Short mmCIF file of C-alpha atoms in Angstrom, two decimals:
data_model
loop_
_atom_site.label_atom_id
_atom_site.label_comp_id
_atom_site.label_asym_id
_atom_site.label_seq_id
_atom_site.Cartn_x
_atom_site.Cartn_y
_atom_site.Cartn_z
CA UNK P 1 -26.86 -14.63 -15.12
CA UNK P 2 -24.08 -12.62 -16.21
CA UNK P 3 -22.89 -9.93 -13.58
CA UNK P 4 -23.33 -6.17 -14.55
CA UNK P 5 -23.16 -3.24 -13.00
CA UNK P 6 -24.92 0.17 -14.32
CA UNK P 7 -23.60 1.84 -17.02
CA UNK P 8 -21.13 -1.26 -17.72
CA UNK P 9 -20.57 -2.67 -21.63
CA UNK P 10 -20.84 -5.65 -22.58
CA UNK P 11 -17.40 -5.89 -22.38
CA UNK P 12 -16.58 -5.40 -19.33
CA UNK P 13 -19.51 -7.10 -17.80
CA UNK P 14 -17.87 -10.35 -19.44
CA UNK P 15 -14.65 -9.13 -17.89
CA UNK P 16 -16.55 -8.82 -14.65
CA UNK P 17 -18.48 -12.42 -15.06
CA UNK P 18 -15.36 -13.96 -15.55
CA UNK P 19 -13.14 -12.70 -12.50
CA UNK P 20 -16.16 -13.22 -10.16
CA UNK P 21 -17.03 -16.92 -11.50
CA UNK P 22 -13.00 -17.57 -11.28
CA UNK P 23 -12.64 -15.88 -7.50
CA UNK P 24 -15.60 -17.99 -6.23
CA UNK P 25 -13.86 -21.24 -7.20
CA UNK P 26 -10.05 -20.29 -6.47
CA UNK P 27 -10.45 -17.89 -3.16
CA UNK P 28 -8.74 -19.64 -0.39
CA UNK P 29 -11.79 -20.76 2.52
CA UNK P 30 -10.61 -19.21 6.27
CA UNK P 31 -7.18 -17.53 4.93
CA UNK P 32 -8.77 -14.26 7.05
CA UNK P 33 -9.08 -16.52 9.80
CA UNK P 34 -5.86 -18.40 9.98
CA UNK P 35 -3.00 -16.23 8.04
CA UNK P 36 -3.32 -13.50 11.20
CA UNK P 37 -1.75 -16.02 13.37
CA UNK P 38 0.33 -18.09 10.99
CA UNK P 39 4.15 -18.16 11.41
CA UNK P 40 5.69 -15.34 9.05
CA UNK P 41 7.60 -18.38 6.52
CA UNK P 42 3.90 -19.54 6.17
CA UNK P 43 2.55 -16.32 5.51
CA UNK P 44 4.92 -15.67 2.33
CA UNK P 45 4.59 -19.12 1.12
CA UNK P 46 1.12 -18.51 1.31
CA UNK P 47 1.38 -15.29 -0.73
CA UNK P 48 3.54 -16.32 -3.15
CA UNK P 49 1.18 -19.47 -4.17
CA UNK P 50 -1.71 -17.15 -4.58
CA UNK P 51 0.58 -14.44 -6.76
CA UNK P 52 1.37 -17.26 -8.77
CA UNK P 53 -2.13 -18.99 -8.92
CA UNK P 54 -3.57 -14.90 -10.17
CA UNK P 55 -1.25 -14.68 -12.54
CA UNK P 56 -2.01 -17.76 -14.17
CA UNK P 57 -5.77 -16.68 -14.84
CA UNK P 58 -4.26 -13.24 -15.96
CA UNK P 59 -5.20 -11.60 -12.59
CA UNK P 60 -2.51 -10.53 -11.56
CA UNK P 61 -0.96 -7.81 -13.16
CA UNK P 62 -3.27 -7.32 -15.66
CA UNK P 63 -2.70 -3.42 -15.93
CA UNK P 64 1.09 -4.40 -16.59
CA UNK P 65 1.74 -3.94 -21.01
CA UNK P 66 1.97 -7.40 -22.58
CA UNK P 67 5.75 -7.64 -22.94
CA UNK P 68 5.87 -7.84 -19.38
CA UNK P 69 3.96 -10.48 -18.58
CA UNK P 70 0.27 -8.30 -18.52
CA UNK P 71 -2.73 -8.02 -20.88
CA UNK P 72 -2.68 -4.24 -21.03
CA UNK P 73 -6.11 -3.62 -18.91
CA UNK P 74 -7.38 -0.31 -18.64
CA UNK P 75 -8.53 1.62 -15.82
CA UNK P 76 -11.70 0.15 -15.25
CA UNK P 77 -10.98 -3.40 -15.54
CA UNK P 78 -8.79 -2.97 -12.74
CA UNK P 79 -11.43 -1.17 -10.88
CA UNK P 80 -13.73 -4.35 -11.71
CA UNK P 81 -10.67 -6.60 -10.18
CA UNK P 82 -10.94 -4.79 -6.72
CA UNK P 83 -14.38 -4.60 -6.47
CA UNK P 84 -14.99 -8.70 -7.64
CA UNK P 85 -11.67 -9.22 -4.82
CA UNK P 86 -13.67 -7.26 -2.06
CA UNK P 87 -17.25 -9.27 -2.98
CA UNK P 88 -15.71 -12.84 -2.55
CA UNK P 89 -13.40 -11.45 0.42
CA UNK P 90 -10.00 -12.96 -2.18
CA UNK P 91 -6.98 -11.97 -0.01
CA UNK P 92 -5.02 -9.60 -1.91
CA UNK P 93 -1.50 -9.96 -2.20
CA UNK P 94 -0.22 -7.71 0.48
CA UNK P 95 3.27 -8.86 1.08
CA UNK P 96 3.99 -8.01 -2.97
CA UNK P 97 2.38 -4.53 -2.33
CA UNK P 98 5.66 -2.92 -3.34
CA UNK P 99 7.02 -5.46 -5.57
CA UNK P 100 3.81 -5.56 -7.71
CA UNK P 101 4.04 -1.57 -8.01
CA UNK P 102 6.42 0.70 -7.01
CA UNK P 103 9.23 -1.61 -8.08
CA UNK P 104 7.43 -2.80 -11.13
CA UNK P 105 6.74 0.59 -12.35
CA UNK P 106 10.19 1.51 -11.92
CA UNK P 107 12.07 -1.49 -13.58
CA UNK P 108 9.11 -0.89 -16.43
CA UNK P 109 10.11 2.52 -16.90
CA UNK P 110 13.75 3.32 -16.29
CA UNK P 111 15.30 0.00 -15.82
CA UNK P 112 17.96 -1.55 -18.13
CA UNK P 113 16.70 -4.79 -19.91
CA UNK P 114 18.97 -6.88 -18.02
CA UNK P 115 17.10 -5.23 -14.91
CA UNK P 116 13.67 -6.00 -16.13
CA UNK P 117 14.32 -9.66 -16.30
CA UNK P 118 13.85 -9.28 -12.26
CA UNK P 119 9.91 -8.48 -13.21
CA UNK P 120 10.13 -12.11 -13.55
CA UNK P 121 11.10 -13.20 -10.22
CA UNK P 122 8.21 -10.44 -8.86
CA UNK P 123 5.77 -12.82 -10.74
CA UNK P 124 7.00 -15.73 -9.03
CA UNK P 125 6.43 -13.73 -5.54
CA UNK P 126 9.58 -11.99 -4.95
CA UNK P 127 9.09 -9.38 -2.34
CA UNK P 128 10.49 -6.12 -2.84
CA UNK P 129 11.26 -2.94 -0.49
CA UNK P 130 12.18 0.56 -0.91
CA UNK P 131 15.13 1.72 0.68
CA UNK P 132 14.00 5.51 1.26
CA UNK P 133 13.42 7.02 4.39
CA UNK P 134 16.07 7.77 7.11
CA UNK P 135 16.49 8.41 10.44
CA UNK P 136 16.99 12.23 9.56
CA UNK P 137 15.11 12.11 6.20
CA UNK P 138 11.16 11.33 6.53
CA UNK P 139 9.03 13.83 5.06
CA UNK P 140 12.68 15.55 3.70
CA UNK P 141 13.21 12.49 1.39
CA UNK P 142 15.79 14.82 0.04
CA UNK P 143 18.05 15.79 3.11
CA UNK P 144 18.94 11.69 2.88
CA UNK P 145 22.86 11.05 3.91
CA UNK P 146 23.64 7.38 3.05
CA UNK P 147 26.59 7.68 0.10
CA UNK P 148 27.33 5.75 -2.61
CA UNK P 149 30.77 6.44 -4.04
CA UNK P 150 31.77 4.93 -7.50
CA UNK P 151 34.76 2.44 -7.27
CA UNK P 152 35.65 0.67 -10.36
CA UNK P 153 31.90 -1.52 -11.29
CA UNK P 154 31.01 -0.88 -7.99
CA UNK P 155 29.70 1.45 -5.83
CA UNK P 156 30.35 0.99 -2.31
CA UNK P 157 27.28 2.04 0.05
CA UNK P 158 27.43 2.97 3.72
CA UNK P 159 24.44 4.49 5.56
CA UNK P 160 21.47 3.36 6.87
CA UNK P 161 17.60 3.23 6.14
CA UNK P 162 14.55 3.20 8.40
CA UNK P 163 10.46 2.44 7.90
CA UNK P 164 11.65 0.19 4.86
CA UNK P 165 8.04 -1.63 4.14
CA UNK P 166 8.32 -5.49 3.94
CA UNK P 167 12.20 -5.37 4.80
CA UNK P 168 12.49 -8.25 6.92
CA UNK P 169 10.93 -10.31 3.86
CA UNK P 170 12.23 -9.10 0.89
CA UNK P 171 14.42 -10.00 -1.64
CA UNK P 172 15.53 -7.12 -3.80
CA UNK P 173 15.09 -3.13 -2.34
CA UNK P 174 14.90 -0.04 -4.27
CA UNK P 175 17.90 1.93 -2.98
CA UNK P 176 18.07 5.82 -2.83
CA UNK P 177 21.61 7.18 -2.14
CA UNK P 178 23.98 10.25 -2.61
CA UNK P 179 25.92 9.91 -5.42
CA UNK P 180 27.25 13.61 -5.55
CA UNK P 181 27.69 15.34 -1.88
CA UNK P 182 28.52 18.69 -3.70
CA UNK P 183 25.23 19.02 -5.94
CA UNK P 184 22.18 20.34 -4.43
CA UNK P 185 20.51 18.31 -2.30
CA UNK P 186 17.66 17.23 -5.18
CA UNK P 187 20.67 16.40 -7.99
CA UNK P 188 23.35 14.48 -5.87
CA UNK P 189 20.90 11.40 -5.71
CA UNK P 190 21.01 8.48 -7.39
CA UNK P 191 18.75 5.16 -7.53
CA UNK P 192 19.93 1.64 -7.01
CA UNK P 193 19.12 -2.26 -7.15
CA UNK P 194 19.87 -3.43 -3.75
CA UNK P 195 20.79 -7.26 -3.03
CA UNK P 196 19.48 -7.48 0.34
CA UNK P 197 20.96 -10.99 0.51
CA UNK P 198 24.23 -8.46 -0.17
CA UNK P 199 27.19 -8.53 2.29
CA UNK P 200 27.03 -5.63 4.45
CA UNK P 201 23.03 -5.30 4.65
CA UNK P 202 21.60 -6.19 7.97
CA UNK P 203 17.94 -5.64 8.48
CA UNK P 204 16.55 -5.22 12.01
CA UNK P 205 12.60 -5.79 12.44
CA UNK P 206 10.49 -3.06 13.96
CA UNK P 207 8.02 -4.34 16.09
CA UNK P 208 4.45 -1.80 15.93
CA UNK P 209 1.99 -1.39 18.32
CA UNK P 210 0.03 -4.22 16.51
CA UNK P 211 2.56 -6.57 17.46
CA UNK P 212 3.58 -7.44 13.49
CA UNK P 213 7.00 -6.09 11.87
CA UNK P 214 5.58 -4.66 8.76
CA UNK P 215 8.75 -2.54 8.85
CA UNK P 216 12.25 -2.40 9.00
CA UNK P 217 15.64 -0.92 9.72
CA UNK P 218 18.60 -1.69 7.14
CA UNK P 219 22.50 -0.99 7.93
CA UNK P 220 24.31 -0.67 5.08
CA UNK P 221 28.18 -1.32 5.91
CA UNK P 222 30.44 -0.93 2.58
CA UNK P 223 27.69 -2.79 0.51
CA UNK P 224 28.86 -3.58 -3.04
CA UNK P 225 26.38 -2.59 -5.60
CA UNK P 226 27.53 -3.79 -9.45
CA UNK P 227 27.55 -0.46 -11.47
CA UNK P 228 24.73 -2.65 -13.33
CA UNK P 229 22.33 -2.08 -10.87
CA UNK P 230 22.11 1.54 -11.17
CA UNK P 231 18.62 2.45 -12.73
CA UNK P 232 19.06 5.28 -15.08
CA UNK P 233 21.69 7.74 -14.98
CA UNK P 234 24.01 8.47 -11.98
CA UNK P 235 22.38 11.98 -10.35
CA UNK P 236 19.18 11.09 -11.57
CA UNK P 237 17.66 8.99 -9.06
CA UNK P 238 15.30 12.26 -6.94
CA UNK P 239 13.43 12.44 -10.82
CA UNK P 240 12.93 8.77 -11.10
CA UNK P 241 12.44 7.76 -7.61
CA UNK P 242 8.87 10.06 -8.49
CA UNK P 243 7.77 7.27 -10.40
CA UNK P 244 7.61 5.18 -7.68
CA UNK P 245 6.14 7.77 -5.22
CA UNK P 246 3.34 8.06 -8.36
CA UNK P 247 2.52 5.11 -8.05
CA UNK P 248 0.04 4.76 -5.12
CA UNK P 249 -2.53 3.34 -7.26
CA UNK P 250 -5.67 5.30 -6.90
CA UNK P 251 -7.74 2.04 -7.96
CA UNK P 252 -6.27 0.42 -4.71
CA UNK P 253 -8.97 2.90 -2.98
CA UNK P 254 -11.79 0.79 -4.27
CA UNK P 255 -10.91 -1.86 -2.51
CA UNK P 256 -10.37 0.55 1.19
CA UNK P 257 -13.71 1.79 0.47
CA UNK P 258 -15.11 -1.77 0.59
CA UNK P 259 -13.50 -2.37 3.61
CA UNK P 260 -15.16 0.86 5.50
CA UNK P 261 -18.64 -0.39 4.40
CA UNK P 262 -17.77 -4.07 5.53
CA UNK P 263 -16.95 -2.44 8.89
CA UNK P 264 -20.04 -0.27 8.91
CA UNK P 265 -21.73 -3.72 8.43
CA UNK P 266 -19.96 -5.20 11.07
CA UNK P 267 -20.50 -2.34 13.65
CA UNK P 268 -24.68 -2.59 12.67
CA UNK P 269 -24.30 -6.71 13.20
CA UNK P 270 -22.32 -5.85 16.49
CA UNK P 271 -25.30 -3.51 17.61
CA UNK P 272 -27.67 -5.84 17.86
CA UNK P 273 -26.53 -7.88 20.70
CA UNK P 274 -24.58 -4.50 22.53
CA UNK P 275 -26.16 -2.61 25.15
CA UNK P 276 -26.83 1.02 25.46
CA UNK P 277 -26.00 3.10 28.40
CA UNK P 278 -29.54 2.51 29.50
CA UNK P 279 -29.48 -0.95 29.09
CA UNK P 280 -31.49 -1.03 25.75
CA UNK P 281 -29.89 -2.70 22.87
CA UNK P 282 -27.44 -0.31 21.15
CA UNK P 283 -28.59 -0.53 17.83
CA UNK P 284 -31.54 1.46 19.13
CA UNK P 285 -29.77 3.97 20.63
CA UNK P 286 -30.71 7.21 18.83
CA UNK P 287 -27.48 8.41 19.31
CA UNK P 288 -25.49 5.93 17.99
CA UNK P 289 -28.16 5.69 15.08
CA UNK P 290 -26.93 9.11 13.99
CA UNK P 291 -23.84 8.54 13.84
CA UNK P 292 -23.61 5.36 12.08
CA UNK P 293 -26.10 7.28 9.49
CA UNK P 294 -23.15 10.27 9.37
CA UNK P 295 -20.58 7.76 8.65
CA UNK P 296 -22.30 6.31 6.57
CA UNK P 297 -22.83 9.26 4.55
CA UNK P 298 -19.15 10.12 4.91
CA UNK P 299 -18.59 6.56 3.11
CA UNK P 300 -20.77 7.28 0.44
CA UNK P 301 -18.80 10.33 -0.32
CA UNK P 302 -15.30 9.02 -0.46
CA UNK P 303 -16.86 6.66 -3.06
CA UNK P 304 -17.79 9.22 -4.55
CA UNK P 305 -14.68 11.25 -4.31
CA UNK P 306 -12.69 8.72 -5.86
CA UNK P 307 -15.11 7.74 -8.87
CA UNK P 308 -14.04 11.43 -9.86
CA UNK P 309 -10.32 10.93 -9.07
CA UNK P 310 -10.60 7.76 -11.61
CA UNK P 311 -12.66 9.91 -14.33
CA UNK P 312 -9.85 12.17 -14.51
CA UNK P 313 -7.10 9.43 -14.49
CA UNK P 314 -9.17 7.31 -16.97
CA UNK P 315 -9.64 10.01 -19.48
CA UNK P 316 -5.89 11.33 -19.16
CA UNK P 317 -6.09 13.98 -16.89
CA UNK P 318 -4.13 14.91 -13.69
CA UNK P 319 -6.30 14.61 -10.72
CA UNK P 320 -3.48 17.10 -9.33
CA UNK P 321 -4.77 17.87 -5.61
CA UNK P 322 -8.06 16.38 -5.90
CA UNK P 323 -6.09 13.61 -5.53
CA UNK P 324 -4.65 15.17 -1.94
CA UNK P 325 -7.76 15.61 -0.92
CA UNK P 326 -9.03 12.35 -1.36
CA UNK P 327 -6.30 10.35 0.90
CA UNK P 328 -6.71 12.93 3.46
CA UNK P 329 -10.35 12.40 3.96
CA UNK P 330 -10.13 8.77 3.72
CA UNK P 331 -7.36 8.54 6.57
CA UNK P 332 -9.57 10.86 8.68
CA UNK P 333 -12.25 8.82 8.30
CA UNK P 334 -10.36 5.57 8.78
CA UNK P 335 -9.59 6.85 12.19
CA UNK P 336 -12.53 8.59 12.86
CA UNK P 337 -14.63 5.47 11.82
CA UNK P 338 -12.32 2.52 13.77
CA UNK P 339 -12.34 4.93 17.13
CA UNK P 340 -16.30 5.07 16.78
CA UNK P 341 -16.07 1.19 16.35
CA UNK P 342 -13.59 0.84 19.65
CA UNK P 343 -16.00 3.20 21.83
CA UNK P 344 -19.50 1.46 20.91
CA UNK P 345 -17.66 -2.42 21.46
CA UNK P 346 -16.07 -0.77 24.90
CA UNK P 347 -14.16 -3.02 26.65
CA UNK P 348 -14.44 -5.94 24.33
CA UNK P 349 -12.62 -3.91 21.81
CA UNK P 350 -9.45 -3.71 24.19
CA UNK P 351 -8.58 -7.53 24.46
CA UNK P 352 -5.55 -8.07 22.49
CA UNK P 353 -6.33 -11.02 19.49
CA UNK P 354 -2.34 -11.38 19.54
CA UNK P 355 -2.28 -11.41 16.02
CA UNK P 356 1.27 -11.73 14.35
CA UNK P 357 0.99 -10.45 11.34
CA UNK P 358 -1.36 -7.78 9.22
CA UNK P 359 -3.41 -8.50 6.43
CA UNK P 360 -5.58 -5.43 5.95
CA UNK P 361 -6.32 -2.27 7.41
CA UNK P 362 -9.81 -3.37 8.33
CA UNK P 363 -10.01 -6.48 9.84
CA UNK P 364 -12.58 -5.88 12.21
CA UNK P 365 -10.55 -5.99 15.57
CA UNK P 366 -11.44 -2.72 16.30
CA UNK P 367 -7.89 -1.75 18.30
CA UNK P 368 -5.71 -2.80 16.18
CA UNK P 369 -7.33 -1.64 12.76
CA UNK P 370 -7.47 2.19 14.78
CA UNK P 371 -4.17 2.08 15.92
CA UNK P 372 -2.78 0.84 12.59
CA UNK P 373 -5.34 3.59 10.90
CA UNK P 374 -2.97 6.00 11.98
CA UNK P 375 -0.26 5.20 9.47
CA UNK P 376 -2.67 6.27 7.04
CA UNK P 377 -1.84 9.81 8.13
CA UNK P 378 2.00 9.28 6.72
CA UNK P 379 2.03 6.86 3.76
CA UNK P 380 1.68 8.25 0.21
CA UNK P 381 2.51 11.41 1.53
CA UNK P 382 1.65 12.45 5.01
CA UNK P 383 -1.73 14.51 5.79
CA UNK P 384 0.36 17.88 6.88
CA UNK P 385 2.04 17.17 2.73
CA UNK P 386 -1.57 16.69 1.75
CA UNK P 387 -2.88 20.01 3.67
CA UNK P 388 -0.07 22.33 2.34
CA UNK P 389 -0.91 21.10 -1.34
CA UNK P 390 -4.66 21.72 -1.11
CA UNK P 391 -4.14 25.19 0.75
CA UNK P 392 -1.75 26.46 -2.21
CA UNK P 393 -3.39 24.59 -5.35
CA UNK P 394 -7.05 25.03 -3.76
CA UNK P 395 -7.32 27.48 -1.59
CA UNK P 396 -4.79 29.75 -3.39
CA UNK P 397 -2.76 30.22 0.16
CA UNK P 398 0.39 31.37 0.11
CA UNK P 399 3.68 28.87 -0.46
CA UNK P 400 5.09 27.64 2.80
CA UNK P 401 8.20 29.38 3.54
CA UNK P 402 11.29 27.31 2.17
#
């Protein structure tokens, strides 16, 4: 029976037949299960097998134009991807988050074409990072103080970077720097290749609460960077480091919406065998009843939400704030959601599963998926970001002061 879902062509039902039959022979059995506790040279081995093993049946990047190494999908044939991945539980690749976008969409759009031969080491499972953040320059991307000063075909780097996503593992790292100290703040910046096999580039893990080292610290001590690997124009890097920041794929949100209703299935499995304050089997508890049914509802709606924030984007429009408002109520309800899943477990919820690394941001071990929920409230963009944009493009507030 060929697999469609309402209001699907032909077309894309085929599309859809064709990833599910494919993801029910090829997904890995009990990568969930062992990967959390795997060592980390494991882990990437593991992730670049299965990079390479999507790409072969066009899975991969199949948004990515056709010169690059894509088949030009639209919109909602990626859509159909995440949804098929989230039915046969297909790990995604994680580790290549960054190298499989930001990076890509970069090198795609502004690199040189001796830059964009690197898109085919990201195909082969390079791992990329972004070099961004600092110590003093978080939410002020712009107030960032490493230099880069032009000598000869090199620039020579000094300064250091913090929260740098997949550091420890990656190969090549998008590189923000000042390029101009005298310029304002926005126009002094420019936007570099980094070798992070480079001399001069030490990266220090930072260990979260979960226990993994999803981040990283980089020192950058008189790094030579060939003139080569500067992507666009020197000065120019604040205007093209947006089309990185852009790129927080909106269709990634299908597949975090599948994970809140697999943990709203898990927390109704879990209810059946927990007990109620008066000893009765939780899942009776009229209480807890109503609010499963109000998460559940608030599930529904981000769903929702985001099936308009892909109508816009899929017939060319800007979902401009809508946008905002659609990663703030999913992080609040990430947190909300995992802290309702923590109290009704109690103390079972509190023994550590010493995982090393993470795969996913709902896993089902309650603790660590709420305390990891919180770095929802800072990635692509931080929720106080998110509230000033809906307050002036919304609510028609005033500006914050500058």
């Amino acid at each position: 029976m060929t697999a469609k879902a309402p209001g699907e062509d032909a077309e894309l039902a085929a599309y859809r037949a064709r990833v599910r039959a494919w993801l029910a022979e090829h997904t890995p059995e009990d990568w969930a299960e062992k990967l959390p506790y795997a060592d980390e040279t494991e882990v990437l081995e593991f992730y670049r097998t299965w990079a390479r093993e999507l790409h072969s049946a066009g899975l991969l990047v199949p948004q990515w134009p056709e010169r690059f190494g894509g088949s030009g999908a639209g919109l909602a044939q990626q859509v159909v991807l995440q949804q098929e991945m989230s039915r046969a539980g297909a790990p995604r690749p994680r580790y290549l988050a960054i190298s499989l976008g930001h990076a890509a969409a970069t090198l795609m759009e502004h690199g040189s074409p001796e830059q964009q031969k690197l898109l085919d080491g990201i195909l082969e499972g390079d791992v990329w990072c972004q070099g961004f953040s600092e110590p003093g320059a978080g939410s002020d991307l712009a107030s960032l103080r490493t230099r880069a000063v032009r000598e000869g075909d090199y620039y020579v780097v000094n300064g250091q970077k913090i929260w740098s996503s997949m550091g420890l593992y990656a190969r090549w790292g998008l590189l923000l720097a000042r390029t101009d100290p005298d310029a304002p703040k926005h126009r002094g910046i420019s936007l570099f290749i980094l070798d992070m096999r480079a001399p001069g580039v030490e990266v220090r893990p930072i260990r979260q609460a979960t226990g993994a080292h999803e981040f990283a610290e980089v020192f950058l001590t008189d790094v030579r960077i060939p003139a080569s690997m500067l992507v666009g124009k020197e000065n120019e890097g604040w205007r093209l480091a947006q089309t990185t920041l852009a790129t927080e794929r909106y269709a990634q949100m299908v597949e975090l919406h599948a994970g809140l209703e697999e943990l709203l299935a898990l927390l109704v499995r879990q209810a059946r065998t927990l007990r109620a304050a008066d000893g009765g089997p939780l899942v009776e508890d009229p209480e807890f009843r109503q609010r499963l049914a109000a998460f559940a509802g608030e599930v529904e709606v981000l769903g929702l939400i985001n099936d308009r924030v892909l109508g816009d984007i899929s017939a060319g429009r800007d979902p401009g704030a809508r946008g905002s408002i659609l990663k703030l109520y999913f992080s609040r309800l990430l947190q909300r959601l995992t802290a309702f899943g923590v109290r009704s477990n109690g103390l079972a919820a509190h023994v550590d599963p010493r995982r090393k690394n993470d795969l996913s941001y709902t896993s089902g071990d309650w603790m660590l998926d709420h305390i990891r929920s919180w770095t929802w409230t800072i990635a692509a963009g931080s929720n106080e970001i998110q509230r000033n944009i809906i307050g002036e493009r919304v609510l028609g507030l005033p500006r914050e002061p500058r």
